[in-house]
CSV table of C-alpha atoms and ligand atoms in Angstrom, one decimal:
chain,number,residue,atom,x,y,z
I,242,MET,CA,-10.2,3.8,16.5
I,243,THR,CA,-10.9,7.1,18.1
I,244,GLY,CA,-11.6,10.6,16.6
I,245,GLY,CA,-12.1,14.1,18.2
I,246,LEU,CA,-9.8,16.8,19.0
I,247,TRP,CA,-6.9,17.1,21.4
I,248,GLN,CA,-7.2,20.2,23.6
I,249,ASP,CA,-3.4,20.1,24.3
I,250,ARG,CA,-0.6,19.1,22.5
I,251,GLN,CA,0.6,15.4,23.2
I,252,ARG,CA,4.2,14.2,23.6
I,253,VAL,CA,4.7,10.6,22.6
I,254,ASP,CA,8.0,8.4,22.3
I,255,CYS,CA,6.8,7.6,18.8
I,256,LEU,CA,4.3,9.0,16.1
I,257,VAL,CA,3.4,6.4,13.5
I,258,ILE,CA,2.0,7.9,10.5
I,259,GLY,CA,-0.4,5.2,8.7
I,260,GLY,CA,-2.5,2.7,10.2
I,261,GLY,CA,-2.1,-0.2,7.4
I,262,PRO,CA,-0.4,-3.5,8.4
I,263,ALA,CA,3.0,-1.7,8.6
I,264,GLY,CA,2.1,1.0,10.9
I,265,LEU,CA,-0.2,-1.2,13.2
I,266,THR,CA,2.6,-3.8,13.5
I,267,ALA,CA,5.1,-1.2,14.4
I,268,ALA,CA,2.8,0.1,17.1
I,269,LEU,CA,2.1,-3.3,18.5
I,270,TYR,CA,6.0,-3.8,18.9
I,271,LEU,CA,6.4,-0.5,20.4
I,272,ALA,CA,3.7,-0.7,22.9
I,273,ARG,CA,5.1,-3.8,24.1
I,274,PHE,CA,8.7,-2.2,24.4
I,275,ARG,CA,6.7,-0.1,26.8
I,276,LEU,CA,6.9,3.2,24.8
I,277,SER,CA,4.1,5.7,24.2
I,278,VAL,CA,2.9,5.4,20.7
I,279,GLN,CA,0.3,7.2,18.8
I,280,VAL,CA,-0.9,6.1,15.4
I,281,ILE,CA,-2.5,8.5,13.2
I,282,ASP,CA,-4.5,7.1,10.1
I,283,ARG,CA,-6.5,8.6,7.6
I,284,GLY,CA,-8.1,5.4,6.2
I,285,ALA,CA,-8.7,3.8,3.0
I,286,GLY,CA,-5.3,2.2,2.6
I,287,ARG,CA,-4.3,-0.6,0.3
I,288,ALA,CA,-4.8,-3.3,2.8
I,289,ALA,CA,-8.2,-2.2,3.6
I,290,SER,CA,-9.2,-2.7,0.0
I,291,ILE,CA,-8.2,-6.2,-0.1
I,292,PRO,CA,-11.3,-8.5,-0.5
I,293,LEU,CA,-9.7,-11.7,0.6
I,294,THR,CA,-5.8,-12.4,1.0
I,295,ARG,CA,-4.9,-15.9,0.5
I,296,ASN,CA,-1.1,-15.3,0.8
I,297,TYR,CA,-0.6,-14.0,4.1
I,298,PRO,CA,0.5,-17.0,6.4
I,299,GLY,CA,-1.4,-18.2,9.1
I,300,PHE,CA,-5.0,-17.9,7.5
I,301,PRO,CA,-5.5,-21.0,5.3
I,302,ASP,CA,-9.1,-19.8,4.3
I,303,GLY,CA,-7.9,-16.2,3.6
I,304,ILE,CA,-8.8,-13.1,5.5
I,305,SER,CA,-10.2,-9.8,4.3
I,306,GLY,CA,-7.7,-6.7,4.4
I,307,ARG,CA,-10.1,-4.9,6.5
I,308,GLU,CA,-10.4,-7.6,9.2
I,309,LEU,CA,-6.5,-8.1,9.3
I,310,VAL,CA,-6.1,-4.6,10.1
I,311,GLN,CA,-8.7,-4.4,12.7
I,312,ARG,CA,-7.2,-7.3,14.3
I,313,ILE,CA,-3.6,-5.9,14.4
I,314,GLY,CA,-5.1,-2.6,15.6
I,315,GLU,CA,-7.0,-4.4,18.5
I,316,GLN,CA,-3.8,-6.1,19.5
I,317,ALA,CA,-1.7,-3.0,19.6
I,318,VAL,CA,-4.3,-1.1,21.5
I,319,ARG,CA,-4.3,-4.0,24.0
I,320,TYR,CA,-0.8,-2.8,24.9
I,321,GLY,CA,-1.4,0.6,25.1
I,322,ALA,CA,-1.1,2.1,21.7
I,323,ARG,CA,-3.4,4.8,20.6
I,324,ILE,CA,-5.1,4.9,17.2
I,325,THR,CA,-6.7,8.1,15.8
I,326,THR,CA,-8.5,8.7,12.6
I,327,ALA,CA,-7.1,11.8,11.4
I,328,GLU,CA,-4.6,13.1,8.7
I,329,VAL,CA,-0.9,14.2,9.3
I,330,ALA,CA,-0.4,17.4,7.2
I,331,THR,CA,3.3,18.2,8.1
I,332,VAL,CA,6.1,17.2,10.2
I,333,GLU,CA,9.0,19.4,11.1
I,334,ARG,CA,11.9,18.9,13.0
I,335,SER,CA,12.8,21.3,15.9
I,336,GLY,CA,16.0,20.3,18.0
I,337,ASP,CA,15.5,16.7,18.9
I,338,ILE,CA,11.6,16.7,18.5
I,339,PHE,CA,9.3,16.1,15.7
I,340,GLN,CA,6.6,18.7,15.5
I,341,CYS,CA,3.5,17.0,13.8
I,342,ARG,CA,0.6,19.0,12.6
I,343,THR,CA,-2.4,16.7,12.4
I,344,SER,CA,-6.2,17.3,11.6
I,345,SER,CA,-6.7,16.4,15.1
I,346,GLY,CA,-4.0,18.8,16.6
I,347,LEU,CA,-0.5,19.0,17.3
I,348,ILE,CA,1.9,16.1,18.4
I,349,GLU,CA,5.4,16.2,19.7
I,350,ALA,CA,7.2,13.0,19.1
I,351,SER,CA,10.7,11.7,19.8
I,352,THR,CA,10.7,9.5,16.7
I,353,VAL,CA,8.3,9.1,13.7
I,354,ILE,CA,7.8,5.9,11.7
I,355,LEU,CA,6.3,6.8,8.2
I,356,ALA,CA,4.0,4.0,7.2
I,357,THR,CA,1.9,5.9,4.6
I,358,GLY,CA,1.9,3.4,1.7
I,359,ILE,CA,1.1,4.2,-1.9
I,360,ARG,CA,-1.9,4.9,-4.0
I,361,ASP,CA,-2.4,2.6,-7.2
I,362,VAL,CA,-3.2,4.7,-10.3
I,363,ARG,CA,-6.6,3.7,-11.3
I,364,PRO,CA,-8.2,3.4,-14.8
I,365,PRO,CA,-10.9,5.9,-15.4
I,366,LEU,CA,-13.8,4.2,-13.9
I,367,ASP,CA,-16.3,5.9,-11.8
I,368,ASP,CA,-15.8,5.2,-8.2
I,369,GLU,CA,-18.9,3.0,-7.8
I,370,LEU,CA,-18.1,0.6,-10.7
I,371,HIS,CA,-14.5,0.5,-9.4
I,372,ALA,CA,-15.6,-0.5,-5.9
I,373,ALA,CA,-17.8,-2.9,-7.2
I,374,ALA,CA,-15.4,-4.6,-9.5
I,375,LEU,CA,-12.7,-4.5,-6.9
I,376,ALA,CA,-14.9,-6.3,-4.5
I,377,ALA,CA,-15.9,-8.9,-6.8
I,378,GLY,CA,-12.3,-9.6,-7.9
I,379,LEU,CA,-12.9,-8.3,-11.6
I,380,ILE,CA,-10.4,-5.6,-10.9
I,381,ARG,CA,-7.2,-6.6,-9.3
I,382,TYR,CA,-4.0,-4.7,-8.5
I,383,CYS,CA,-1.5,-7.3,-7.3
I,384,PRO,CA,-0.7,-10.4,-9.6
I,385,ILE,CA,2.0,-11.5,-7.1
I,386,CYS,CA,-0.8,-11.6,-4.4
I,387,ASP,CA,-3.6,-13.0,-6.3
I,388,GLY,CA,-2.4,-14.2,-9.8
I,389,PHE,CA,-3.2,-17.8,-8.5
I,390,GLU,CA,-6.8,-16.9,-8.4
I,391,VAL,CA,-7.1,-16.1,-12.0
I,392,SER,CA,-5.5,-19.6,-13.3
I,393,GLY,CA,-6.9,-20.5,-16.5
I,394,ARG,CA,-9.2,-17.3,-16.7
I,395,ARG,CA,-9.5,-14.8,-19.4
I,396,VAL,CA,-7.4,-11.6,-18.1
I,397,ALA,CA,-6.6,-8.2,-19.3
I,398,VAL,CA,-3.8,-6.0,-18.3
I,399,ILE,CA,-4.2,-2.2,-18.9
I,400,GLY,CA,-0.8,-0.7,-19.2
I,401,ARG,CA,1.8,0.3,-21.7
I,402,GLY,CA,5.5,-0.1,-22.5
I,403,ALA,CA,7.9,-2.2,-20.5
I,404,HIS,CA,5.9,-2.2,-17.5
I,405,GLY,CA,2.6,-3.4,-19.0
I,406,ALA,CA,4.5,-5.9,-21.0
I,407,ARG,CA,6.2,-7.3,-17.9
I,408,GLU,CA,3.0,-7.5,-15.9
I,409,ALA,CA,1.2,-9.4,-18.9
I,410,ALA,CA,4.1,-12.0,-19.2
I,411,PHE,CA,4.0,-12.4,-15.2
I,412,ILE,CA,0.2,-13.2,-15.5
I,413,ARG,CA,0.7,-15.5,-18.6
I,414,SER,CA,2.4,-17.9,-16.2
I,415,TYR,CA,-1.1,-18.6,-14.6
I,416,THR,CA,-3.2,-18.6,-18.0
I,417,ASP,CA,-2.9,-18.8,-21.7
I,418,ASP,CA,-5.5,-16.1,-22.2
I,419,VAL,CA,-3.8,-12.8,-21.6
I,420,THR,CA,-4.7,-9.5,-23.5
I,421,LEU,CA,-2.5,-6.1,-22.9
I,422,LEU,CA,-4.4,-3.1,-23.8
I,423,ALA,CA,-4.1,0.7,-22.8
I,424,TRP,CA,-7.1,2.7,-22.0
I,425,ASP,CA,-6.3,5.4,-24.5
I,426,GLY,CA,-5.1,3.0,-27.1
I,427,THR,CA,-1.4,3.8,-26.9
I,428,THR,CA,0.3,0.7,-25.6
I,429,ASN,CA,3.6,2.2,-26.5
I,430,LEU,CA,5.3,-1.3,-27.4
I,431,ASP,CA,8.5,-1.3,-29.6
I,432,VAL,CA,8.8,-3.9,-32.0
I,433,THR,CA,11.0,-6.2,-29.7
I,434,GLN,CA,8.4,-5.9,-26.8
I,435,ARG,CA,5.5,-6.8,-29.4
I,436,ALA,CA,7.5,-9.8,-30.7
I,437,GLY,CA,8.1,-11.1,-27.0
I,438,LEU,CA,4.3,-10.7,-26.4
I,439,ALA,CA,3.5,-12.3,-29.4
I,440,GLY,CA,6.1,-15.2,-28.8
I,441,ALA,CA,4.4,-15.6,-25.2
I,442,GLY,CA,1.0,-15.8,-27.0
I,443,ILE,CA,-0.2,-12.6,-25.2
I,444,ALA,CA,-2.8,-10.6,-27.4
I,445,VAL,CA,-2.3,-6.9,-27.9
I,446,VAL,CA,-5.3,-4.6,-28.5
I,447,ASP,CA,-4.4,-1.4,-29.9
I,448,GLY,CA,-7.9,0.3,-29.5
I,449,ALA,CA,-9.0,2.8,-26.9
I,450,VAL,CA,-11.6,1.7,-24.2
I,451,ALA,CA,-14.7,3.8,-24.5
I,452,SER,CA,-16.6,2.4,-21.5
I,453,ALA,CA,-16.7,-0.5,-19.2
I,454,ARG,CA,-19.4,-2.4,-17.2
I,455,MET,CA,-19.8,-5.4,-14.9
I,456,GLN,CA,-22.1,-8.2,-16.5
I,457,HIS,CA,-22.8,-11.1,-14.5
I,458,ASP,CA,-19.2,-12.4,-13.5
I,459,LYS,CA,-17.3,-10.3,-16.3
I,460,LEU,CA,-16.0,-6.9,-16.6
I,461,ILE,CA,-17.0,-5.8,-20.3
I,462,LEU,CA,-14.7,-3.2,-21.9
I,463,ALA,CA,-16.1,-1.6,-25.0
I,464,THR,CA,-13.0,-0.9,-27.2
I,465,ASP,CA,-12.4,0.5,-30.6
I,466,CYS,CA,-11.9,-3.1,-31.8
I,467,GLY,CA,-15.2,-4.3,-30.2
I,468,GLU,CA,-16.6,-5.5,-27.1
I,469,LEU,CA,-14.2,-7.8,-24.8
I,470,ALA,CA,-15.3,-9.7,-21.8
I,471,PHE,CA,-12.8,-10.6,-19.0
I,472,ASP,CA,-12.7,-12.6,-15.8
I,473,ALA,CA,-10.3,-10.3,-14.3
I,474,VAL,CA,-8.4,-6.8,-15.2
I,475,TYR,CA,-5.1,-5.8,-13.8
I,476,PRO,CA,-4.3,-2.1,-14.2
I,477,ALA,CA,-0.7,-1.8,-14.3
I,478,LEU,CA,-0.4,2.2,-14.3
I,479,GLY,CA,2.0,2.8,-11.3
I,480,ALA,CA,1.3,4.3,-8.2
I,481,GLN,CA,1.7,7.5,-6.2
I,482,VAL,CA,4.0,7.1,-3.4
I,483,ALA,CA,3.1,8.9,0.0
I,484,SER,CA,6.7,10.0,0.8
I,485,ARG,CA,5.9,13.7,0.7
I,486,ILE,CA,6.4,14.1,4.8
I,487,ALA,CA,9.7,12.2,4.7
I,488,GLN,CA,10.9,14.1,1.6
I,489,GLU,CA,10.3,17.4,3.3
I,490,LEU,CA,12.3,16.3,6.2
I,491,GLY,CA,15.2,15.5,4.0
I,492,ALA,CA,14.9,11.8,3.3
I,493,GLN,CA,16.0,10.3,0.0
I,494,VAL,CA,13.8,8.6,-2.5
I,495,ASN,CA,14.3,6.8,-5.8
I,496,GLU,CA,13.1,8.3,-9.0
I,497,ASP,CA,9.5,6.9,-8.3
I,498,GLY,CA,9.3,8.4,-5.0
I,499,TYR,CA,9.8,5.3,-2.9
I,500,LEU,CA,12.0,5.8,0.3
I,501,HIS,CA,15.5,4.6,0.7
I,502,VAL,CA,16.1,3.2,4.1
I,503,ASP,CA,19.2,1.3,5.8
I,504,GLU,CA,18.9,-2.6,6.9
I,505,HIS,CA,17.0,-1.3,10.1
I,506,GLN,CA,14.4,1.0,8.2
I,507,ARG,CA,16.1,4.1,9.2
I,508,THR,CA,15.9,6.9,6.7
I,509,GLY,CA,18.8,9.4,6.4
I,510,VAL,CA,17.0,11.5,8.9
I,511,PRO,CA,17.9,10.9,12.6
I,512,GLY,CA,14.8,9.5,14.4
I,513,LEU,CA,12.7,9.1,11.2
I,514,TYR,CA,12.1,5.5,10.3
I,515,ALA,CA,10.0,4.2,7.1
I,516,ILE,CA,8.3,0.7,6.5
I,517,GLY,CA,5.9,-0.9,4.2
I,518,ASP,CA,4.7,0.0,0.6
I,519,VAL,CA,6.3,3.7,1.1
I,520,VAL,CA,9.7,1.9,1.0
I,521,ALA,CA,11.4,0.7,-2.1
I,522,GLY,CA,10.9,-3.0,-2.7
I,523,LEU,CA,8.1,-5.6,-2.8
I,524,ASN,CA,4.8,-4.4,-1.8
I,525,GLN,CA,3.4,-7.2,0.3
I,526,ILE,CA,1.9,-7.4,3.8
I,527,SER,CA,4.4,-9.9,4.9
I,528,ARG,CA,7.3,-7.5,4.0
I,529,ALA,CA,5.4,-4.7,5.7
I,530,THR,CA,5.1,-6.4,9.1
I,531,ALA,CA,8.5,-7.8,9.0
I,532,GLN,CA,10.0,-4.3,8.3
I,533,ALA,CA,7.8,-2.9,11.2
I,534,ALA,CA,9.1,-5.4,13.6
I,535,THR,CA,12.7,-4.4,12.4
I,536,ALA,CA,12.1,-0.6,12.8
I,537,ALA,CA,10.5,-0.8,16.1
I,538,THR,CA,13.3,-2.8,17.5
I,539,ALA,CA,15.9,-0.6,16.1
I,540,LEU,CA,14.0,2.5,17.2
I,541,ARG,CA,13.8,1.1,20.8
I,542,ASN,CA,17.5,0.6,20.7
I,543,ASP,CA,18.3,4.0,19.3
I,544,LEU,CA,16.3,5.6,22.0
I,545,LEU,CA,18.3,3.6,24.7
I,546,LEU,CA,21.5,4.8,23.2
I,547,SER,CA,20.3,8.5,22.7
I,548,PRO,CA,17.3,9.0,25.0
I,549,PRO,CA,15.1,12.1,24.3
I,550,PRO,CA,15.8,15.3,26.2
S,793,LIG,C1,-6.6,-4.9,-4.4
S,793,LIG,C2,-5.2,-5.3,-3.5
S,793,LIG,C3,-4.9,-6.6,-3.3
S,793,LIG,C4,-4.0,-6.8,-2.5
S,793,LIG,N1,-3.8,-8.1,-2.1
S,793,LIG,C5,-2.5,-8.3,-1.3
S,793,LIG,C6,-2.4,-9.7,-0.7
S,793,LIG,O1,-3.3,-10.8,-1.0
S,793,LIG,N2,-1.4,-10.1,0.0
S,793,LIG,C7,-0.3,-9.1,0.1
S,793,LIG,O2,0.7,-9.6,0.7
S,793,LIG,N3,-0.6,-7.8,-0.2
S,793,LIG,C8,-1.5,-7.6,-1.0
S,793,LIG,N4,-1.8,-6.2,-1.5
S,793,LIG,C9,-0.7,-5.3,-1.0
S,793,LIG,C10,-0.9,-4.8,0.2
S,793,LIG,O3,-2.1,-4.2,0.6
S,793,LIG,C11,0.1,-3.7,0.7
S,793,LIG,O4,1.4,-4.3,0.6
S,793,LIG,C12,0.0,-3.5,2.3
S,793,LIG,O5,-1.2,-2.9,2.7
S,793,LIG,C13,1.2,-2.5,2.7
S,793,LIG,O6,0.8,-2.0,3.9
S,793,LIG,P1,1.2,-0.4,4.3
S,793,LIG,O7,0.8,-0.5,5.8
S,793,LIG,O8,2.5,-0.2,4.0
S,793,LIG,O9,0.2,0.3,3.5
S,793,LIG,P2,-1.4,0.6,3.4
S,793,LIG,O10,-2.2,-0.7,3.8
S,793,LIG,O11,-1.8,1.3,2.2
S,793,LIG,O12,-1.7,1.6,4.6
S,793,LIG,C14,-1.1,2.8,4.9
S,793,LIG,C15,-2.1,3.8,5.8
S,793,LIG,O13,-1.5,5.0,5.6
S,793,LIG,C16,-2.4,6.0,5.6
S,793,LIG,N5,-1.9,7.5,5.4
S,793,LIG,C17,-1.2,7.8,4.2
S,793,LIG,N6,-0.8,8.9,4.4
S,793,LIG,C18,-1.3,9.4,5.7
S,793,LIG,C19,-1.1,10.7,6.3
S,793,LIG,N7,-0.6,11.7,5.7
S,793,LIG,N8,-2.0,10.8,7.3
S,793,LIG,C20,-2.5,9.8,8.1
S,793,LIG,N9,-2.7,8.5,7.5
S,793,LIG,C21,-2.2,8.5,6.1
S,793,LIG,C22,-3.2,5.7,4.4
S,793,LIG,O14,-4.6,6.2,4.6
S,793,LIG,C23,-3.6,4.0,4.8
S,793,LIG,O15,-4.5,3.8,5.7
S,793,LIG,C24,-2.8,-6.0,-2.3
S,793,LIG,C25,-3.2,-4.6,-2.7
S,793,LIG,C26,-4.2,-4.1,-3.2
S,793,LIG,C27,-4.5,-2.8,-3.7
């Protein structure tokens, strides 16, 4: 990736905002369609935080998210895509052109692909402990991705209400030792949810968590009900969806902020496409890369039918 300031404004066929698996795969396709493409990525996306993904096809021994992203980026650059470490602040539409203000300067683009992802809401752990626990697989965010790895282990879900109960029930299909708790002690479970959890053999702890620490290969949570040691803890606290730029352009989102798109990844704003976790649906790398291929191909065809001025 390159850094640095642009002295002059650039004009590209497509600006891709976000350099995770979605954005970089789109850039690869667009470059191979012989379009000029600029990726702007501020780093620290979800993919980059994956210690080892074992459910992405083609890597039977798994691959770290960071390495996967680097490889897709190298592949895209090989065909002419530019990738720059910077942040896109705003995008405005001026006639048929998108004016994109970034921390590295102004870019004019005929089309924009938004691949900005989401940010998981984290439990209140200090950054160092969170990073170490994530790297060690003691904190996990995606049971669809890595529930298999906690088979038969002692697992906690941090969450509340229907969302927390659903996640605990999902993980129960891997292990019979699942505990649901909320950091502040308010699990907000109604009688039916409690009965459902009890019937599934899922423990509920109604005590607040005062502190957490790593000890050997466990995450220890000190709660009002005593110290509890877990092999893995899944926060189920929701996410902040990075759809602001699209919303400011007039794109539609659902009640959680996820973008609505058509079957070709077009938002309702002409020339603006969205892919990956920022789009409502399953948050997985496979879906992100598939959507990238779909969006890039639609964009190529849309430009053929209405070329930029
Ligand atoms: C711990 C963990 C483990 C996971 N394990 C798996 C797994 O094993 N298998 C699997 O399929 N999925 C897994 N996932 C989910 C997977 O990471 C996501 O589905 C995938 O990364 C989505 O790709 P993306 O490109 O949409 O988003 P991201 O990978 O999050 O990339 C988005 C990028 O956009 C950038 N960005 C956002 N806003 C701006 C802006 N304004 N300007 C510039 N850049 C911006 C971000 O900084 C980020 O780099 C896991 C997620 C987590 C958190």
